[in-house]
Amino acid sequence: PGQDPAYCCLGLWFPCCLTYLQRRKVLDMTGEPYLCLGRDCAPTPNTNPDVFCCAPNSISDRCCNCCCCCCIRCNLFFAQPRSQEDPTAQTLMFLEAFCCTPGAILTNRYMIQTRFDVANDPCDRQCMECLQCLGLVLSCLAICAAANKKRRVRDAVRESNELYAGLVLCVFSCMLTQQHSQLQEIEEGLAAQ
């Protein structure tokens, strides 16, 4: 973020747009077809549609619990690889970026790391772990505050959750900026070959 503060600001205000553009760039660079959330939630062709991902009573651990996955229920339509030039793929990519932004950002990150051998640095891992712990603590506080009759306590917890949401948005903005920088480096390396 410090190397490209303008992009970081764009990531803060327009994360959906940047997520969409990054996915297109990753798919262009890898030549892969588009798969909803990088196929993290999609069933395989041999999967029984009644027992995969988000189906009721599913025992699958493949569900990412994102809004696309749970609302749409991962039917086989979303499991089909599609050329990114296909209008359906364009629409799905757009919906993924705008309706499931966190899942799309993390999918882009995963694709960059696995396709181009980019590893998390210790700071990335610690930041994500701290953010996750803080979210869990705030969730517990929210449960306790819901039972509390004092309005001040409930308001304080609500405000804490709003600050946490802002912090998550900042972290995603930093992720988008880091991914942008990594994609630029990869493009430069490919151009030099």
Coordinates of C-alpha atoms in Angstrom, one line a residue:
P1 CA 0.0 0.0 0.0
G2 CA 2.8 2.4 0.7
Q3 CA 4.3 1.9 -2.8
D4 CA 1.0 2.7 -4.5
P5 CA -1.3 4.8 -2.2
A6 CA -3.5 5.8 -5.1
Y7 CA -4.4 2.2 -5.9
C8 CA -4.9 1.5 -2.1
C9 CA -7.4 4.4 -2.0
L10 CA -9.2 3.0 -5.1
G11 CA -9.3 -0.4 -3.3
L12 CA -10.9 1.3 -0.3
W13 CA -13.6 3.0 -2.3
F14 CA -14.1 0.6 -5.3
P15 CA -13.1 -2.9 -4.1
C16 CA -15.7 -4.6 -6.3
C17 CA -14.4 -3.0 -9.5
L18 CA -10.7 -3.8 -8.8
T19 CA -11.6 -7.3 -7.8
Y20 CA -13.4 -7.9 -11.1
L21 CA -10.4 -6.4 -13.1
Q22 CA -7.9 -8.4 -11.2
R23 CA -9.7 -11.7 -11.9
R24 CA -9.8 -10.8 -15.6
K25 CA -6.1 -10.1 -15.5
V26 CA -5.3 -13.4 -13.7
L27 CA -7.4 -15.4 -16.1
D28 CA -5.7 -13.6 -19.1
M29 CA -2.3 -14.3 -17.7
T30 CA -3.0 -18.0 -16.9
G31 CA -5.2 -18.7 -19.9
E32 CA -7.6 -20.5 -17.5
P33 CA -11.4 -20.4 -18.0
Y34 CA -13.6 -18.6 -15.5
L35 CA -15.0 -20.7 -12.6
C36 CA -17.2 -19.2 -9.9
L37 CA -15.0 -18.4 -6.9
G38 CA -12.2 -20.3 -8.6
R39 CA -14.2 -23.5 -8.2
D40 CA -13.8 -23.5 -4.4
C41 CA -17.5 -23.9 -4.0
A42 CA -18.4 -25.7 -7.1
P43 CA -19.2 -29.4 -7.2
T44 CA -17.3 -31.8 -9.4
P45 CA -19.1 -33.4 -12.4
N46 CA -19.4 -36.7 -10.4
T47 CA -20.8 -35.1 -7.3
N48 CA -24.3 -35.9 -6.2
P49 CA -26.1 -32.5 -6.3
D50 CA -28.0 -33.4 -3.0
V51 CA -24.9 -33.7 -0.9
F52 CA -22.4 -31.1 -2.1
C53 CA -21.3 -27.8 -0.6
C54 CA -24.3 -26.0 0.9
A55 CA -27.0 -28.6 0.5
P56 CA -29.0 -29.2 3.6
N57 CA -27.3 -31.7 5.9
S58 CA -24.2 -31.6 3.8
I59 CA -21.1 -33.1 5.3
S60 CA -18.8 -31.4 2.7
D61 CA -16.1 -29.1 4.1
R62 CA -15.7 -27.4 0.7
C63 CA -18.2 -24.6 1.3
C64 CA -16.7 -21.2 1.7
N65 CA -19.9 -19.8 3.3
C66 CA -19.9 -16.9 1.0
C67 CA -23.2 -15.3 -0.1
C68 CA -23.0 -16.6 -3.7
C69 CA -22.5 -20.2 -2.6
C70 CA -25.2 -20.3 0.1
C71 CA -27.8 -18.3 -1.8
I72 CA -27.4 -19.9 -5.2
R73 CA -26.7 -23.3 -3.7
C74 CA -23.9 -24.2 -6.1
N75 CA -25.9 -25.9 -8.8
L76 CA -24.1 -27.4 -11.7
F77 CA -24.6 -24.3 -13.8
F78 CA -21.8 -22.5 -11.8
A79 CA -19.4 -25.4 -12.0
Q80 CA -19.0 -25.2 -15.8
P81 CA -15.7 -23.7 -16.9
R82 CA -16.4 -20.7 -19.2
S83 CA -14.2 -18.7 -21.5
Q84 CA -13.9 -15.2 -19.9
E85 CA -15.1 -13.8 -23.2
D86 CA -18.4 -15.7 -22.8
P87 CA -21.1 -13.2 -21.8
T88 CA -22.3 -15.5 -19.1
A89 CA -18.9 -15.7 -17.6
Q90 CA -18.7 -11.9 -17.7
T91 CA -22.0 -11.6 -15.9
L92 CA -21.0 -14.3 -13.3
M93 CA -17.6 -12.6 -12.7
F94 CA -19.4 -9.3 -12.2
L95 CA -21.9 -10.8 -9.8
E96 CA -19.1 -12.5 -7.9
A97 CA -17.1 -9.4 -7.5
F98 CA -20.0 -7.2 -6.5
C99 CA -22.1 -9.7 -4.4
C100 CA -19.3 -11.8 -2.9
T101 CA -16.5 -9.3 -2.7
P102 CA -14.6 -10.8 0.2
G103 CA -14.7 -14.3 -1.3
A104 CA -13.7 -12.9 -4.7
I105 CA -10.7 -11.0 -3.3
L106 CA -9.5 -14.1 -1.4
T107 CA -10.0 -16.3 -4.5
N108 CA -7.9 -13.8 -6.6
R109 CA -5.3 -14.0 -3.9
Y110 CA -5.3 -17.8 -3.8
M111 CA -5.1 -17.9 -7.6
I112 CA -2.1 -15.5 -7.7
Q113 CA -0.4 -17.5 -5.0
T114 CA -0.9 -20.9 -6.5
R115 CA -0.5 -20.1 -10.2
F116 CA 2.6 -17.9 -9.8
D117 CA 4.2 -19.4 -6.7
V118 CA 3.7 -16.3 -4.4
A119 CA 3.8 -17.1 -0.7
N120 CA 2.3 -15.2 2.3
D121 CA 4.9 -13.4 4.3
P122 CA 4.7 -13.6 8.1
C123 CA 3.1 -10.2 8.3
D124 CA 0.2 -11.3 6.0
R125 CA -0.5 -14.3 8.1
Q126 CA -0.3 -12.5 11.4
C127 CA -2.6 -9.7 10.2
M128 CA -5.2 -12.1 9.0
E129 CA -5.1 -14.2 12.2
C130 CA -5.4 -11.0 14.4
L131 CA -8.3 -9.8 12.3
Q132 CA -10.0 -13.2 12.7
C133 CA -9.5 -13.2 16.5
L134 CA -10.8 -9.7 16.8
G135 CA -13.9 -10.6 14.8
L136 CA -14.5 -13.6 17.1
V137 CA -14.1 -11.4 20.2
L138 CA -16.5 -8.8 18.8
S139 CA -19.0 -11.5 17.9
C140 CA -19.0 -12.8 21.5
L141 CA -19.4 -9.3 22.8
A142 CA -22.3 -8.7 20.5
I143 CA -24.0 -11.9 21.9
C144 CA -23.4 -10.7 25.4
A145 CA -24.6 -7.2 24.7
A146 CA -27.8 -8.4 23.1
A147 CA -28.8 -9.8 26.5
N148 CA -27.7 -6.6 28.3
K149 CA -30.5 -4.2 29.0
K150 CA -28.2 -1.2 29.1
R151 CA -28.4 0.8 25.8
R152 CA -24.9 2.2 26.3
V153 CA -23.4 -1.3 26.2
R154 CA -25.3 -2.3 23.1
D155 CA -24.3 1.0 21.4
A156 CA -20.7 0.5 22.3
V157 CA -20.6 -3.0 20.9
R158 CA -22.4 -1.9 17.7
E159 CA -19.9 0.9 17.2
S160 CA -17.0 -1.5 17.8
N161 CA -18.4 -3.8 15.1
E162 CA -18.7 -0.8 12.7
L163 CA -15.0 0.0 13.4
Y164 CA -14.1 -3.6 12.8
A165 CA -16.0 -3.5 9.4
G166 CA -13.9 -0.5 8.5
L167 CA -10.7 -2.3 9.5
V168 CA -11.6 -5.3 7.3
L169 CA -12.3 -2.9 4.4
C170 CA -8.8 -1.4 4.9
V171 CA -7.2 -4.9 5.0
F172 CA -9.0 -5.8 1.8
S173 CA -7.8 -2.6 0.2
C174 CA -4.2 -3.5 1.2
M175 CA -4.7 -7.0 -0.2
L176 CA -6.0 -5.6 -3.5
T177 CA -3.0 -3.3 -3.7
Q178 CA -0.5 -6.1 -2.9
Q179 CA -2.1 -8.3 -5.5
H180 CA -2.0 -5.5 -8.0
S181 CA 1.7 -5.0 -7.3
Q182 CA 2.4 -8.8 -7.6
L183 CA 0.5 -9.0 -10.9
Q184 CA 2.6 -6.1 -12.3
E185 CA 5.8 -7.8 -11.2
I186 CA 4.7 -11.1 -12.8
E187 CA 3.7 -9.3 -16.1
E188 CA 7.1 -7.6 -16.2
G189 CA 8.8 -11.0 -15.7
L190 CA 6.7 -12.5 -18.4
A191 CA 7.5 -9.6 -20.8
A192 CA 11.2 -10.0 -20.1
Q193 CA 11.2 -13.6 -21.2

